[in-house]
Coordinates of C-alpha atoms and ligand atoms in Angstrom, one line a residue:
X1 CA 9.7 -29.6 7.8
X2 CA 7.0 -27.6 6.1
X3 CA 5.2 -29.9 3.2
X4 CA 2.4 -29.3 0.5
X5 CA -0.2 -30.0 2.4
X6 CA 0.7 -27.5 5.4
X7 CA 1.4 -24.9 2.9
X8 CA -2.1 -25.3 1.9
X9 CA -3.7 -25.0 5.4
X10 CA -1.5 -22.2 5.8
X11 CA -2.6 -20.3 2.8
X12 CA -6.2 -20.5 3.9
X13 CA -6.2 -19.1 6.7
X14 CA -4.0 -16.3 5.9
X15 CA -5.9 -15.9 2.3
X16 CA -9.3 -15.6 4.7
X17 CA -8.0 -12.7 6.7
X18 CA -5.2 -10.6 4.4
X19 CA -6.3 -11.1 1.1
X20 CA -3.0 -12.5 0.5
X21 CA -2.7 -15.4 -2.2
X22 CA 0.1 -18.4 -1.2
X23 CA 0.5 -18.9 -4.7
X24 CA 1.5 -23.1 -4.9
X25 CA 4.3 -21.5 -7.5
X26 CA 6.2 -19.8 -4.5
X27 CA 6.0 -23.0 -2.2
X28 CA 9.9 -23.7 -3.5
X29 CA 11.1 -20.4 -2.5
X30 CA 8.7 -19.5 0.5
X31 CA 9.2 -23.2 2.3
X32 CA 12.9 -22.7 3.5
X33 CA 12.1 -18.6 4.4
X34 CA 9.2 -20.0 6.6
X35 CA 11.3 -23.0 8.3
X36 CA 14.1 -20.1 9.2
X37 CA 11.2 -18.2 10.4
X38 CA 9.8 -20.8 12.4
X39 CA 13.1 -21.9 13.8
X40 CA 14.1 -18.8 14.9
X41 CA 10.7 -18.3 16.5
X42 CA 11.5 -21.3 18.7
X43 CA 9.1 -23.6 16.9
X44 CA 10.0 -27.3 16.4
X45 CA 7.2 -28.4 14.1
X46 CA 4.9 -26.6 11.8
X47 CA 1.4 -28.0 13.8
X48 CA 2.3 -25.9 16.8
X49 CA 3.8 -22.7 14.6
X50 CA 0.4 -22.8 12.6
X51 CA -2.1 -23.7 16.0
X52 CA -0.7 -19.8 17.3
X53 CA -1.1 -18.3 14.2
X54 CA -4.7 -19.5 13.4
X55 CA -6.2 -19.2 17.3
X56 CA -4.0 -15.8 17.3
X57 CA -2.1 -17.0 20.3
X58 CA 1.0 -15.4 19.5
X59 CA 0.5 -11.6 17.8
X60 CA 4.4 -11.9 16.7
X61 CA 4.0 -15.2 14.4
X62 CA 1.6 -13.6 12.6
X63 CA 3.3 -10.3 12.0
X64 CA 6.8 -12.0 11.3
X65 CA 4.5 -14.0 8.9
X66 CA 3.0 -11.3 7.0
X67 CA 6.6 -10.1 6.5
X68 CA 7.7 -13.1 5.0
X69 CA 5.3 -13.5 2.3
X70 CA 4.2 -10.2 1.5
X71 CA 5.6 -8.8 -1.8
X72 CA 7.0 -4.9 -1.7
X73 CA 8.0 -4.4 -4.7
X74 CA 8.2 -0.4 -5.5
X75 CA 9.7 2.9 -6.5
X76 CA 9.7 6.6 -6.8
X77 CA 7.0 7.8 -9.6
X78 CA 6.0 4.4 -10.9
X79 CA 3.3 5.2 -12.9
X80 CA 3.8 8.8 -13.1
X81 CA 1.2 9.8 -15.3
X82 CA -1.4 9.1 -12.4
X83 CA 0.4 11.8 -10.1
X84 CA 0.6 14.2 -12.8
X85 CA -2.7 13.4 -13.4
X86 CA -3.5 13.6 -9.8
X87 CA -1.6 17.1 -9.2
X88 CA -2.7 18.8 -12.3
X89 CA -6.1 18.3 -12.5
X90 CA -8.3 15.6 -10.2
X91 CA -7.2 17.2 -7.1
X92 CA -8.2 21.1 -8.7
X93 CA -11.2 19.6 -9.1
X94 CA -11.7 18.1 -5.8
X95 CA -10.8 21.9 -4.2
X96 CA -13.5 23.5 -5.9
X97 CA -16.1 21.4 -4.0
X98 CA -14.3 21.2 -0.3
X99 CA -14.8 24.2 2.2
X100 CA -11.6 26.4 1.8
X101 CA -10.2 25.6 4.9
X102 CA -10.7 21.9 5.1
X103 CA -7.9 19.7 4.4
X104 CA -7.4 17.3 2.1
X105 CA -6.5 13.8 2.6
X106 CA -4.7 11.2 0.6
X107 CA -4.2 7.3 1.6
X108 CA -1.6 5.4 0.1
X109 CA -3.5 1.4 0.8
X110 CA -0.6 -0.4 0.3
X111 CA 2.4 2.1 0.7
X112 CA 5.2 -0.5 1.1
X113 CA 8.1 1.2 1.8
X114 CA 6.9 4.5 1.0
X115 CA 7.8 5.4 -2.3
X116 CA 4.2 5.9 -3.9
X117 CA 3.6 8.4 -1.0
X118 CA 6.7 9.8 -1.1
X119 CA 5.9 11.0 -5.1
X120 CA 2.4 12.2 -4.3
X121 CA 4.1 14.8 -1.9
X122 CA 7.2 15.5 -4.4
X123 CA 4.5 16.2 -7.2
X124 CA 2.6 18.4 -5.4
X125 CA 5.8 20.2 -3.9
X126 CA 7.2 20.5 -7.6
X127 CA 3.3 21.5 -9.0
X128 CA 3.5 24.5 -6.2
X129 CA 0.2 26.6 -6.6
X130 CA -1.8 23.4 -5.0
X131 CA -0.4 23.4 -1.5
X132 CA 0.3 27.3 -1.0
X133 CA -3.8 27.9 -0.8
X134 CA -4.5 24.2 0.8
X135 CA -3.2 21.7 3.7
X136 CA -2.8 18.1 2.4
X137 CA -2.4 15.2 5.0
X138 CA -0.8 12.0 3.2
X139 CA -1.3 8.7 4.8
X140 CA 0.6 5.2 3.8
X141 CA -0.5 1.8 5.1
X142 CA 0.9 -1.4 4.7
X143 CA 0.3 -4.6 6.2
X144 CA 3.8 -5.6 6.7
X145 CA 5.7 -3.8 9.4
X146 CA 9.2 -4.1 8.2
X147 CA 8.1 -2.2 5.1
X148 CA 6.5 0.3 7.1
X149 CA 9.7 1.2 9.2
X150 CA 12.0 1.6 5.9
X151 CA 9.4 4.2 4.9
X152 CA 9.2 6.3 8.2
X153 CA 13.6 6.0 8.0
X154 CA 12.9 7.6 4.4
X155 CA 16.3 5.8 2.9
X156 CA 16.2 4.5 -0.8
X157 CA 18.5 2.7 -3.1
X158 CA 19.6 3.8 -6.4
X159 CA 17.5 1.2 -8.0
X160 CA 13.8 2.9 -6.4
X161 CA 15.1 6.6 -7.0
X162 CA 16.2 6.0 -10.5
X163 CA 12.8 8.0 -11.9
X164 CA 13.0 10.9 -9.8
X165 CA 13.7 13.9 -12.1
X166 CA 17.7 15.1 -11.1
X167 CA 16.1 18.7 -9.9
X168 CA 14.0 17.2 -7.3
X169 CA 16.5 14.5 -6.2
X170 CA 18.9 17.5 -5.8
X171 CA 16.6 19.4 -3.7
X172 CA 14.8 16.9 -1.7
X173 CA 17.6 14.2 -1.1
X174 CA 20.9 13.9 0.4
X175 CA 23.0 10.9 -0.8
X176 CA 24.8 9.0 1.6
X177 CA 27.1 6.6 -0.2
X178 CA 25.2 4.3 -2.2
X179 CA 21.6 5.4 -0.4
X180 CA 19.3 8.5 -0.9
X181 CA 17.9 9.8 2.1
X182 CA 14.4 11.7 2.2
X183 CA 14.4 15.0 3.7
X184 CA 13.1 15.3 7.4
X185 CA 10.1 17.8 6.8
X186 CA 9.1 15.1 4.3
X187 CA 9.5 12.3 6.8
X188 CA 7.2 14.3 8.8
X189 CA 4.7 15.7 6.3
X190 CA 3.8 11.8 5.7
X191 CA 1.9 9.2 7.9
X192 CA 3.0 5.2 8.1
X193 CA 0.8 3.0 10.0
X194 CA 0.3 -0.8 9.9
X195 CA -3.0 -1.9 8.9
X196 CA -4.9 -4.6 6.8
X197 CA -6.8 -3.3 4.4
X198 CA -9.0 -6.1 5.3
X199 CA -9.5 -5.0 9.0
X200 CA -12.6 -2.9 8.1
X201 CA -12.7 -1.5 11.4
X202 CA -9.2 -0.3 11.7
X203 CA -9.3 1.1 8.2
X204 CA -12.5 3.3 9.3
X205 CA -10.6 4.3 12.3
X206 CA -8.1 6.7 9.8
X207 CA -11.0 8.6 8.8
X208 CA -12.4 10.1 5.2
X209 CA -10.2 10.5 2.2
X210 CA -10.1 12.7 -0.5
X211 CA -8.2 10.5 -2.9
X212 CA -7.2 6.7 -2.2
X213 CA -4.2 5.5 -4.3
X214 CA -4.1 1.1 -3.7
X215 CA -1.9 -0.2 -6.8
X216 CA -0.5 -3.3 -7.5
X217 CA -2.2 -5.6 -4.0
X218 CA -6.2 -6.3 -5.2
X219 CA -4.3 -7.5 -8.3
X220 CA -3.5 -10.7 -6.1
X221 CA -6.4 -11.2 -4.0
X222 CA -9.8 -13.3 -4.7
X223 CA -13.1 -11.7 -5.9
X224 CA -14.9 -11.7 -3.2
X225 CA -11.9 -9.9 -1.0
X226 CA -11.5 -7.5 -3.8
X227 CA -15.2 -6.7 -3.3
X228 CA -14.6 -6.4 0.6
X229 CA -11.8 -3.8 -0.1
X230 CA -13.4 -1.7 -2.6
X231 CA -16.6 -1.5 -0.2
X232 CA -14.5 -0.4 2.7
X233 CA -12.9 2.4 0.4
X234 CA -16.1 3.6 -0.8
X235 CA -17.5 4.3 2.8
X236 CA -14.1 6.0 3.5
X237 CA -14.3 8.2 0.7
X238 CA -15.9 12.0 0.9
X239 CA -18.3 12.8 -1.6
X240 CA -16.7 12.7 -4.9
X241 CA -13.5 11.3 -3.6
X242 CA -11.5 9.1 -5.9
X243 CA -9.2 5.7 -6.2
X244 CA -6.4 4.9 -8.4
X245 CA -6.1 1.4 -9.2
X246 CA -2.6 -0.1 -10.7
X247 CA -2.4 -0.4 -14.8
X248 CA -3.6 -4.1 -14.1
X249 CA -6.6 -3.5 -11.8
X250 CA -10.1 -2.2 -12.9
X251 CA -12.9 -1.2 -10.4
X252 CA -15.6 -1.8 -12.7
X253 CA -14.5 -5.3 -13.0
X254 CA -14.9 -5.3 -9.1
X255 CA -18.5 -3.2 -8.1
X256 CA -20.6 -0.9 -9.9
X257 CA -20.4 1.9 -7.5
X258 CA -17.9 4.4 -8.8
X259 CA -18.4 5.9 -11.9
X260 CA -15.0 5.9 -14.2
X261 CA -13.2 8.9 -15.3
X262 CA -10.2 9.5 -17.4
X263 CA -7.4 12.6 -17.2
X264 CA -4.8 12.2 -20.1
X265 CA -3.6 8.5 -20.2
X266 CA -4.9 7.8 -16.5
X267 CA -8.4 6.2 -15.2
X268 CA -9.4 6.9 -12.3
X269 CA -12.8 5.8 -9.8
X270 CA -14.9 8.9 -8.6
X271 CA -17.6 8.1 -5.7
X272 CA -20.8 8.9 -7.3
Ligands
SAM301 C1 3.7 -4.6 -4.7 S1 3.4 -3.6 -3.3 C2 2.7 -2.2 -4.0 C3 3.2 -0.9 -3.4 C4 2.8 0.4 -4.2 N1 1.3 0.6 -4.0 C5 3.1 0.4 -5.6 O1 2.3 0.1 -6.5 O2 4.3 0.6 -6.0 C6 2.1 -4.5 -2.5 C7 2.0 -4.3 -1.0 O3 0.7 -4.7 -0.6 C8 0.8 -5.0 0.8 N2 -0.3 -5.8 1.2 C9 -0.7 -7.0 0.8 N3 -1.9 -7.4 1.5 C10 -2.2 -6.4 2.3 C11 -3.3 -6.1 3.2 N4 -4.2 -7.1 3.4 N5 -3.3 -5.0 3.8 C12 -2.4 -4.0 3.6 N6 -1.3 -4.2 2.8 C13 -1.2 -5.3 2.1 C14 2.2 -5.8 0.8 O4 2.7 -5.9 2.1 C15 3.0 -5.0 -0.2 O5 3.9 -4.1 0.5

């Protein structure tokens, strides 16, 4: 039903407004997944599936889209070395300069199911001094909204807790057959919200950040969207707030406006 050349047109358009890159490699394993989808959305052909989704005339096909094609993967302290980084000395430095009682803020741009997020708040539980003196807010967005409710439920599988040190799977954790659920106060302490990182206006609306974590997304967009996103996080930073970028990602590589710094093994981007 769906062939090359609709792929294509598809890709364009969603490419334009997400960032998001239809490989042609995945158009073998994405074409049945989008005919299901389609089907089940009550569409015969692709023509009128793709008129709603590119004049917007039906909000669901492009939501059930996004969570079709988007990929989630993740798990508990990937990377670890950036939140130890984070916890033991970027975010000292980042109290010294803030007003005592002002809070600090951390965005998590793309979340997926919650995991990064999730560590920041285990790291900074298990560093202790940190949030006894301060109140931290942590925020994780995602663009797909399937993603976003298996965060707020806060249940894992073996396979995405198999980092987390046994101490702080004992205390913060309940296993429930083969899952691990999240404690409540931790469901609570963090935010989940579905946004597009290229919706400049809706990522303004979640106010100024402290730290921005986004690893493993620009990795797949196009120059010029990369260049959108990093923009859009330097306006939503406060003065001498910083980004992590995944192990593959470089922000000098992207614009010239953050000056780099290094703690331990981990780079990090500090608005100058
Ligand atoms: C591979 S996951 C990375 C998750 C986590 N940051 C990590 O490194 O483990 C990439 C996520 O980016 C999200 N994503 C892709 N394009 C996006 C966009 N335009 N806005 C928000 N999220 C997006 C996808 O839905 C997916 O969940």
């Amino acid at each position: 039903m769906i062939t090359e050349a609709d792929y294509k047109k598809l890709r364009d358009v969603l490419y334009r407004r997400t960032g998001i890159d239809l490989d042609m490699k995945r158009f073998k394993i994405l074409k049945p997944k989008l005919e299901k989808l389609m089907r089940e959305m009550g569409y015969d052909n692709f023509r009128s599936f793709f008129h709603d989704y590119r004049f917007k005339k039906n909000k669901e096909v492009e939501q059930a889209l996004l969570n079709t094609v988007t990929i989630n993967e993740t798990y508990f302290y990937r990377e670890k070395h950036q939140f130890e980084s984070l916890v033991n000395d970027v975010l000292y430095q980042i109290d010294k300069i803030r007003p005592k009682d002002e809070v600090i803020r951390i965005l998590c741009a793309p979340s997926s199911t919650g995991e990064e997020p999730y560590s920041i708040a285990l790291h900074l539980l298990d560093e202790g001094k940190l949030i006894e003196k301060r109140d931290f807010e942590i925020v994780g967005i995602d663009i797909d909204s399937n993603v976003i409710k298996k965060a707020q439920k806060g249940i894992f599988t073996k396979r995405s807790i198999q980092y987390v040190p046994p101490h702080i799977l004992k205390e913060y954790f309940t296993q429930r057959g083969m899952s691990y659920e999240i404690a409540d106060f931790l469901k609570e302490a963090v935010e989940f919200k579905v946004v597009n990182v290229m919706d400049k206006f809706a990522m303004k609306k979640l106010g100024k950040f402290d730290v921005i974590f986004s690893r493993n997304m620009l990795i797949y967009f196009n120059d010029e969207s990369r260049r959108k996103v990093a923009m859009t996080f330097y306006e939503m930073l406060k003065p001498k707030g910083v980004v992590f970028l995944g192990h593959a990602e470089s922000m000098s590589r992207i614009v010239s406006v953050f000056k780099t710094a290094k703690s331990g093994s981990s780079i990090y981007y500090i608005k100058d």
